[in-house]
CSV table of C-alpha atoms in Angstrom, one decimal:
chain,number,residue,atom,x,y,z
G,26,UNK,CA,93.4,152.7,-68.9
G,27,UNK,CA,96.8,152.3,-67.4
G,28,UNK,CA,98.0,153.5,-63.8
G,29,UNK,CA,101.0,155.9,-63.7
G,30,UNK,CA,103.8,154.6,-61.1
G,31,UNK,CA,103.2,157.1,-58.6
G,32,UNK,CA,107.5,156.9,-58.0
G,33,UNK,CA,107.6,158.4,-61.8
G,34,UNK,CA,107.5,162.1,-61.2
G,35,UNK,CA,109.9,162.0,-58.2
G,36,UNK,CA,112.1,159.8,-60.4
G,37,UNK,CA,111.7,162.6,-63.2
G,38,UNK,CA,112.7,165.2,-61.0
G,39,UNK,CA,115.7,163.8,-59.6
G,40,UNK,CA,117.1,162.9,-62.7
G,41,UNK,CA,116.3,166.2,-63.7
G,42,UNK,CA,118.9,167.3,-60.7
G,43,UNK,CA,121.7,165.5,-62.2
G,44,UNK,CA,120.9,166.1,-65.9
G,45,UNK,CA,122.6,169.1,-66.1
G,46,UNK,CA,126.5,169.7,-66.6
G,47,UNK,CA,127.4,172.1,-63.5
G,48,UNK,CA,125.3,170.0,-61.7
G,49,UNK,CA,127.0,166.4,-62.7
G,50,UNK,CA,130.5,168.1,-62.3
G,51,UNK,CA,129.4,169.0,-58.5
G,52,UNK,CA,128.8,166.0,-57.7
G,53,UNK,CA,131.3,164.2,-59.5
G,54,UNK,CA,134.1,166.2,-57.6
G,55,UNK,CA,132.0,165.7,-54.2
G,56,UNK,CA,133.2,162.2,-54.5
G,57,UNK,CA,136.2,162.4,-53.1
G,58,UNK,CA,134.1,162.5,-49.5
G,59,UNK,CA,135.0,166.0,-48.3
G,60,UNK,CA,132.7,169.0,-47.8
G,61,UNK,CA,134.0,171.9,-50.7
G,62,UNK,CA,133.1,175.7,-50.4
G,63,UNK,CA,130.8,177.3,-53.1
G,64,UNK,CA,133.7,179.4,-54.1
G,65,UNK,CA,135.8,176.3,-54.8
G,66,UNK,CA,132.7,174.2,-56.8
G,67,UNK,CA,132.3,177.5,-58.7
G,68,UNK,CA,136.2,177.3,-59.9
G,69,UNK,CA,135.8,173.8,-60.6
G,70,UNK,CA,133.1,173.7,-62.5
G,71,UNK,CA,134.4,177.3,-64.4
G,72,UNK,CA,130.7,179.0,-63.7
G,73,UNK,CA,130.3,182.1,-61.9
G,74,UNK,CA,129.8,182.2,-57.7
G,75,UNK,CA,126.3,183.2,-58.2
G,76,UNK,CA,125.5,181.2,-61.0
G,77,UNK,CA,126.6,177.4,-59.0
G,78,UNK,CA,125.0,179.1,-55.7
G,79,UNK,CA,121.5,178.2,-57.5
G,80,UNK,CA,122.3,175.1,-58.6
G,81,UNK,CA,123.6,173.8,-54.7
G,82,UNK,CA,120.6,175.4,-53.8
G,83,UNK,CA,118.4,173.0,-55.8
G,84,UNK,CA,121.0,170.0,-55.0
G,85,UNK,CA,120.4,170.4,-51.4
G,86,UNK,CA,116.8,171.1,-52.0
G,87,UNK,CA,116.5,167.6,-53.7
G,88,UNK,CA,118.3,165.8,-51.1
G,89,UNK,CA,121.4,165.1,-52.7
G,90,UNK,CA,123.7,167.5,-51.0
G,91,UNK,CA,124.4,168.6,-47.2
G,92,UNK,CA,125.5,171.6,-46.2
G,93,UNK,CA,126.8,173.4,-43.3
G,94,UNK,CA,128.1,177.0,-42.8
G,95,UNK,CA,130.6,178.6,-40.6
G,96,UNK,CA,131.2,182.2,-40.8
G,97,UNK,CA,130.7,183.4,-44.6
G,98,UNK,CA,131.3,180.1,-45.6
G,99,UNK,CA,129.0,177.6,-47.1
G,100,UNK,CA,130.4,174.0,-47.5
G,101,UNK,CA,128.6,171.4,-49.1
G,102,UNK,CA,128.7,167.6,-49.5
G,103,UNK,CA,127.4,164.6,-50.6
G,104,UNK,CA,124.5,163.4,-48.3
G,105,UNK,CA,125.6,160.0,-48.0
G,106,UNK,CA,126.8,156.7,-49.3
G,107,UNK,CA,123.4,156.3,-51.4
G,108,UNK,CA,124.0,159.0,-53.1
G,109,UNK,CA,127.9,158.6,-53.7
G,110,UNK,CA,126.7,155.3,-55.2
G,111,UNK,CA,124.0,156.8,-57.6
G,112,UNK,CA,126.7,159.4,-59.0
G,113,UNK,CA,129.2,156.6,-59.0
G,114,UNK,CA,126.9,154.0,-60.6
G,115,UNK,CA,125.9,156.3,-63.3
G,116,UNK,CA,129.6,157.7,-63.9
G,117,UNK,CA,130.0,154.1,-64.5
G,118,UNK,CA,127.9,153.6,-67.4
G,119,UNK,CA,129.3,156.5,-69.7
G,120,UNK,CA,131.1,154.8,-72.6
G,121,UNK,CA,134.8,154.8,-72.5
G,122,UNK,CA,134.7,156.4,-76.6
G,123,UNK,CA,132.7,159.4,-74.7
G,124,UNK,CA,135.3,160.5,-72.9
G,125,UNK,CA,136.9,163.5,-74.1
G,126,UNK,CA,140.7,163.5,-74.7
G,127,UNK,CA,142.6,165.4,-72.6
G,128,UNK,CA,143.8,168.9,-73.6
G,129,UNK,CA,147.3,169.3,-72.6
G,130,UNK,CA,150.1,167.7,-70.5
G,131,UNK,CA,147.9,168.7,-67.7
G,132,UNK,CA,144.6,167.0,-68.2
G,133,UNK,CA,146.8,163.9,-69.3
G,134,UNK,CA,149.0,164.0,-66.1
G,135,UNK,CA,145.8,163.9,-63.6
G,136,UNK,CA,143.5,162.0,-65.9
G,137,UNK,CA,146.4,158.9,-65.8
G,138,UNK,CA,146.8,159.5,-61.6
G,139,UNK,CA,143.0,159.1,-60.9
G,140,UNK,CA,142.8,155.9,-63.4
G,141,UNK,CA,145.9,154.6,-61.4
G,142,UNK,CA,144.5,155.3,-58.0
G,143,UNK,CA,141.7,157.6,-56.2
G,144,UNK,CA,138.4,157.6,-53.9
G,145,UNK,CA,135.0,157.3,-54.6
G,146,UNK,CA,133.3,159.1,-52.0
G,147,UNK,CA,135.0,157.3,-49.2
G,148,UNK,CA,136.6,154.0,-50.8
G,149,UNK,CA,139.7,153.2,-53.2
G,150,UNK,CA,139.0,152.5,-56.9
G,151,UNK,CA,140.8,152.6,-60.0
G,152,UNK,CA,143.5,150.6,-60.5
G,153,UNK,CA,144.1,150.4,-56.5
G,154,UNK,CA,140.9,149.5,-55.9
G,155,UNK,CA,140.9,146.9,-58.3
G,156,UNK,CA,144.1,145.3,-57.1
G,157,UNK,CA,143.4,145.2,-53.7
G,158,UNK,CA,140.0,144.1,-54.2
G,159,UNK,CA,141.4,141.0,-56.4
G,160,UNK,CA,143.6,140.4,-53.8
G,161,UNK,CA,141.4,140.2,-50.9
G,162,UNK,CA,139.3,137.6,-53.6
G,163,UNK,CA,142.1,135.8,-54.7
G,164,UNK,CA,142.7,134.9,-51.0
G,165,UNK,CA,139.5,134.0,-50.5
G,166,UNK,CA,138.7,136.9,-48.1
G,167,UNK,CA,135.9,138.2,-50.3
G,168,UNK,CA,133.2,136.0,-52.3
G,169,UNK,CA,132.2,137.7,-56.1
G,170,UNK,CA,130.1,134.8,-57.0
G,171,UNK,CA,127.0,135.6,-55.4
G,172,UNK,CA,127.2,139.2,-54.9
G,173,UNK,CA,130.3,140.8,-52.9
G,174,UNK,CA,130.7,139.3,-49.4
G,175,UNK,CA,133.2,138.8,-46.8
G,176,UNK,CA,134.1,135.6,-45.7
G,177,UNK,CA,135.0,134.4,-42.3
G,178,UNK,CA,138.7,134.5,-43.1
G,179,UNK,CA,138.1,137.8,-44.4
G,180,UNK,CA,136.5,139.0,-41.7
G,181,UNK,CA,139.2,138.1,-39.5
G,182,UNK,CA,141.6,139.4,-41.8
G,183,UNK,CA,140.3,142.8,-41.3
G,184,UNK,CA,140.9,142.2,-37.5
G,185,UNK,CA,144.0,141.3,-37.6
G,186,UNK,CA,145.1,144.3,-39.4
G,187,UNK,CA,143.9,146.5,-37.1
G,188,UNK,CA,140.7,147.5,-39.0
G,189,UNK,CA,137.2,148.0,-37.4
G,190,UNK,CA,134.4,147.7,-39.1
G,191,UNK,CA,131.0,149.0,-37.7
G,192,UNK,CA,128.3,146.5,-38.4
G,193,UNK,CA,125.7,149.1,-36.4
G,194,UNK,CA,123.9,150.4,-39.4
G,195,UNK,CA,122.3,149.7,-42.2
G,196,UNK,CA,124.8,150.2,-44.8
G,197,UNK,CA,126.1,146.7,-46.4
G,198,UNK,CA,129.4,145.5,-45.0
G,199,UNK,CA,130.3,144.7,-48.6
G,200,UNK,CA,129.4,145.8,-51.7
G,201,UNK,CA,130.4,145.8,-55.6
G,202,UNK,CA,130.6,149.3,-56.8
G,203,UNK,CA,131.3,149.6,-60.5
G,204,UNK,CA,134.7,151.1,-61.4
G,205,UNK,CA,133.9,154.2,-64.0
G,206,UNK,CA,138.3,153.6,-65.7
G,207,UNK,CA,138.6,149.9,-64.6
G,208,UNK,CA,135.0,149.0,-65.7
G,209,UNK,CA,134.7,146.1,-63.3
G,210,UNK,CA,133.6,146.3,-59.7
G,211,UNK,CA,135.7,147.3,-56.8
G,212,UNK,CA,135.0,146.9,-53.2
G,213,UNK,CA,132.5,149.7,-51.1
G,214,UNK,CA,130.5,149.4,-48.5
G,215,UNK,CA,130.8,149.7,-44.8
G,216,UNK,CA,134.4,147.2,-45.2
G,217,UNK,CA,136.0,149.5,-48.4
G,218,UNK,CA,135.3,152.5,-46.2
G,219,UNK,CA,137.4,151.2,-43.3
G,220,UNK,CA,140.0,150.1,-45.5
G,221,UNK,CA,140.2,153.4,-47.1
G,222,UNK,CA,140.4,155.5,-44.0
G,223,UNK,CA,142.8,153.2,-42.4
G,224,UNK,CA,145.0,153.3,-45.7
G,225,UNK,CA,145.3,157.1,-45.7
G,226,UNK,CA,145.6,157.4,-41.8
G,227,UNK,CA,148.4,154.8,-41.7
G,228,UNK,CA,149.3,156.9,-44.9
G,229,UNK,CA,149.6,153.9,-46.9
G,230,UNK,CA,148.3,156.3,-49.2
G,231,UNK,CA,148.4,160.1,-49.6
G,232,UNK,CA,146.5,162.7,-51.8
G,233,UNK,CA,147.6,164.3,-54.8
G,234,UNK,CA,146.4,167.8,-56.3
G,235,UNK,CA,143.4,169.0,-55.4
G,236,UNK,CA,140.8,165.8,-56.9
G,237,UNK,CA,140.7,162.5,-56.1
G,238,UNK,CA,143.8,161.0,-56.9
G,239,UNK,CA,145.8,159.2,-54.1
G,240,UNK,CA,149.3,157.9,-54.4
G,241,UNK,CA,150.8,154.9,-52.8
G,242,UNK,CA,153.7,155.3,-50.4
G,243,UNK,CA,156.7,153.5,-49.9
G,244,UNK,CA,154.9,152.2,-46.6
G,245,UNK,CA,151.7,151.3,-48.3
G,246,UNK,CA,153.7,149.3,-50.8
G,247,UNK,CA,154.9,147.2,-48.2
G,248,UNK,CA,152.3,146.6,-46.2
G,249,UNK,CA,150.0,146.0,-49.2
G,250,UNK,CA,153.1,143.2,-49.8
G,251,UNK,CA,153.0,141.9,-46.5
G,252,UNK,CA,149.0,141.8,-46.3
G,253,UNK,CA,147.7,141.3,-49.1
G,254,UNK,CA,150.8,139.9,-51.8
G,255,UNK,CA,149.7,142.9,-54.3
G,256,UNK,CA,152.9,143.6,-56.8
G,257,UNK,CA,154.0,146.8,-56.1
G,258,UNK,CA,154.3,147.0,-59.9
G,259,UNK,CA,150.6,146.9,-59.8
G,260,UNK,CA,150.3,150.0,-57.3
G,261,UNK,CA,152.6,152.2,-59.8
């Protein structure tokens, strides 16, 4: 007689939360860090406001979404960086041949911006991510060989810049999250966070449209120069 792994049905039931289309494009677009309204989840995903009001309901339910209201409003995000990770890490292992071709100019035009740079919940990826990542390794800042890790130099790189990290919680100061275009890992962790936020505060990069997608800026081109020795070829 065999014993059933008592973690089986919760495992069943929460991939039974994502495994479902409305549901995976909710989350997908929650990655970009910031709290959405029903109303706009319901445009983005094209369903009806009453129809993606029951699915939230059973995302938040299951623990994988937050939400607040204010007023008639109900916004709702992801409920942390474990979960941005699962959605991320999962996003990562579709095959690139599964992909569906874009439609029109459109769909090209923002597909080719989020490849060349976006965020993943609250860190840079695609081809941004990548190069600065392979930057910060090439200088020996940040160890792959044994898992992602910052070095000593690194960590006083991020001092010097002016970044903080917070080493108060839990969350790993670095870690390897899998880039869904790139298909190799970028950096994450409590490190890519403060890099991200310091890059769009010192808006050495901005957003563009209404997903993911963040552009470099003159600025960010040259302090990525001055920092880090990224190309700003490689940023375009």
């Amino acid at each position: 007689m065999t014993t059933r792994d008592p973690q089986a049905p919760q495992l069943a039931r929460l991939a039974g939360l994502i495994a479902d289309e409305t549901r995976a494009a909710c989350l997908l677009a929650l990655l970009d860090g910031r709290a959405w309204t029903a109303g706009e989840l319901a445009r983005h995903a094209g369903v009806a406001a009453s129809t993606l009001s029951e699915h939230l309901s059973k995302l938040v339910a299951g623990g994988l979404l937050a939400e607040e209201r204010q007023g008639r409003h109900r916004y709702v995000r992801l409920a942390g960086p474990r979960v941005a990770q699962l959605v991320e890490d999962l996003a990562g292992q579709v095959s690139p041949s599964a992909t569906v071709r874009p439609r029109n100019l459109r769909e090209s035009s923002a597909g080719s911006a989020m490849a060349r740079g976006r965020t993943c919940y609250d860190h840079l990826a695609g081809r941004l991510g990548i190069a600065v990542t392979d930057a910060l390794t090439s200088r020996g800042l940040l160890r792959q060989d044994t898992g992602f890790a910052l070095t000593d130099a690194g960590l006083g790189w991020f001092d010097s810049a002016g970044i903080r990290l917070d080493r108060a919680g839990r969350r790993p100061l670095a870690r390897a999250c899998l880039d869904w275009t790139e298909r190799r890992p970028h950096l994450a962790g409590v490190a890519g966070a403060a890099l991200c936020r310091h890059a769009l505060d010192a808006e050495w990069c901005v957003r563009i449209g209404s997903e993911r997608a963040v552009k470099v800026t003159a600025v960010g081109e040259r302090a990525l120069s001055e920092l880090l020795g990224i190309d700003s070829a490689a940023l375009r």
